[in-house]
Amino acid sequence: MYDTVKTREDFPILSRTVYGRPLVYLDNAATTQKPRCVVESIVNEYYSVNANVHRGVHFLSQQATELHENSRETVRRFINARSASEIVFTRGTTESVNLVASSFADSQMQAGDEVIVSVMEHHSNIVSWQLQAARKGIVLKVIPMNDQGELLLDEYEKLFTPRTRIVSVAHVSNVLGTVNPVAELIRIAHAHDVPVLIDGAQSIPHTPVDVQALGADFYVFSGHKVYGPTGIGVLYGREEWLDRLPPYQGGGEMIKNVSFEKTTFNELPFKFEAGTPDYIGSTALARALDYVSALGMEDIERHERGLTLYALSRLKSIPGMRIFGEAEHRSGVVSFLVDGVHPLDMGTLLDRMGIAVRTGHHCAEPLMRRMGVEGTVRASFALYNTMSEVDALAEGIERACKMLR
Ligand code: PLP
């Protein structure tokens, strides 16, 4: 097991203060802080290797290309994809979902065809499909959940019809922390010959992921949520599927030959990577994945589970506390409200104590509607958080309650 206190030294920002108090950063589901090795990777590559990738014969271009393609291999290894050509670099989860929604709807769906999503999706996995619904007349169907925040598998099975073309669901809810039974959801979809996209934005930083073991057809995530830089993300797609989908954007890199009469497209994964890629970001993302791999994803998961269980027990002893999401399988996200206290007031007072949490609808308005609230306060944990930070949160909430009631 890694040493949390020592690990914190890798993250310079964690030793700063806000309003004169030590920072307690509990907004990790929104974005994680960056270890030194990730920031240094960005600086070093700009200082010593920077050149555009793929097309250059010169030394720097070849070195930059090697770094970029090695990073693709690092991502492949991290999620155990079969081939590096199944790893497409995007700007993040949102762009990855939009890419699949657009190319899949264009090539595989007709008016009246259906996509199944769940009630706990982030807006990016709802609106991307709604844009296609408006364009092509496809229909969204929604997996409901119980009051603990668990998807109802019986109801899910009933949603399949001969018009179902794809299922698109989150691995882990960014509001409830529910870990959805994605292997089972995929198994059921495949029994109906339907492919599945898994939104891994909230799973990839917290648990080992093996896309082949899960059987995922598409798996998407953002670099910045797994200690990497902003502006880079990943679309994993099984080769059989990526081969069948048309390009998402046109431009350089994604073509083989261009004439005004006819253009042929590049092979995978470049067919989906139009324009200069974020090669600085891909190297830094690979450093982030190396970093968490060295700590051990199982150990990170165990550490965060300990924090979450402790947070739940501390918070539940606070009078008027209401926790949202009591799934049996859960991740390090704790959403809550305290009777008589507006979430924005709670978030603002905690902030003054140096404690960063998120308040609001968390880009999941349909889920808020299902829970009958407008928003919640959300604390979310990362590999560097400590039990004493959980204590600070619990004590901060108690103090805020006294001030606000
Ligand atoms: N999906 C889930 C479950 C998320 O939590 C988020 C971000 O919070 C996203 C998608 C969107 O990620 P990004 O904004 O990095 O594209």
mmCIF file of C-alpha atoms in Angstrom, residues 11 30 39 67 73 151 166 178 193 199 263 281 290 309 318 350 365 389 392:
data_model
loop_
_atom_site.group_PDB
_atom_site.id
_atom_site.type_symbol
_atom_site.label_atom_id
_atom_site.label_comp_id
_atom_site.label_asym_id
_atom_site.label_seq_id
_atom_site.Cartn_x
_atom_site.Cartn_y
_atom_site.Cartn_z
ATOM 1 C CA PHE A 11 1.059 17.239 -5.865
ATOM 2 C CA ALA A 30 -14.859 17.426 -11.465
ATOM 3 C CA VAL A 39 3.410 18.922 -15.328
ATOM 4 C CA LEU A 67 6.360 9.734 -27.783
ATOM 5 C CA GLU A 73 0.406 1.990 -26.307
ATOM 6 C CA LEU A 151 -30.296 0.612 -12.020
ATOM 7 C CA ILE A 166 -26.991 0.799 -28.980
ATOM 8 C CA THR A 178 -23.058 3.972 -7.901
ATOM 9 C CA ASP A 193 -26.981 -8.204 -30.602
ATOM 10 C CA ASP A 199 -18.819 6.248 -20.076
ATOM 11 C CA THR A 263 -10.892 11.164 -50.812
ATOM 12 C CA GLY A 281 -1.195 16.068 -23.810
ATOM 13 C CA ASP A 290 2.187 5.345 -15.396
ATOM 14 C CA LEU A 309 -16.983 4.378 4.233
ATOM 15 C CA ILE A 318 -24.937 14.727 11.546
ATOM 16 C CA LEU A 350 -17.150 25.099 3.412
ATOM 17 C CA GLU A 365 -30.561 17.393 -14.272
ATOM 18 C CA GLU A 389 -9.594 15.651 5.465
ATOM 19 C CA ALA A 392 -12.352 18.408 8.343
#
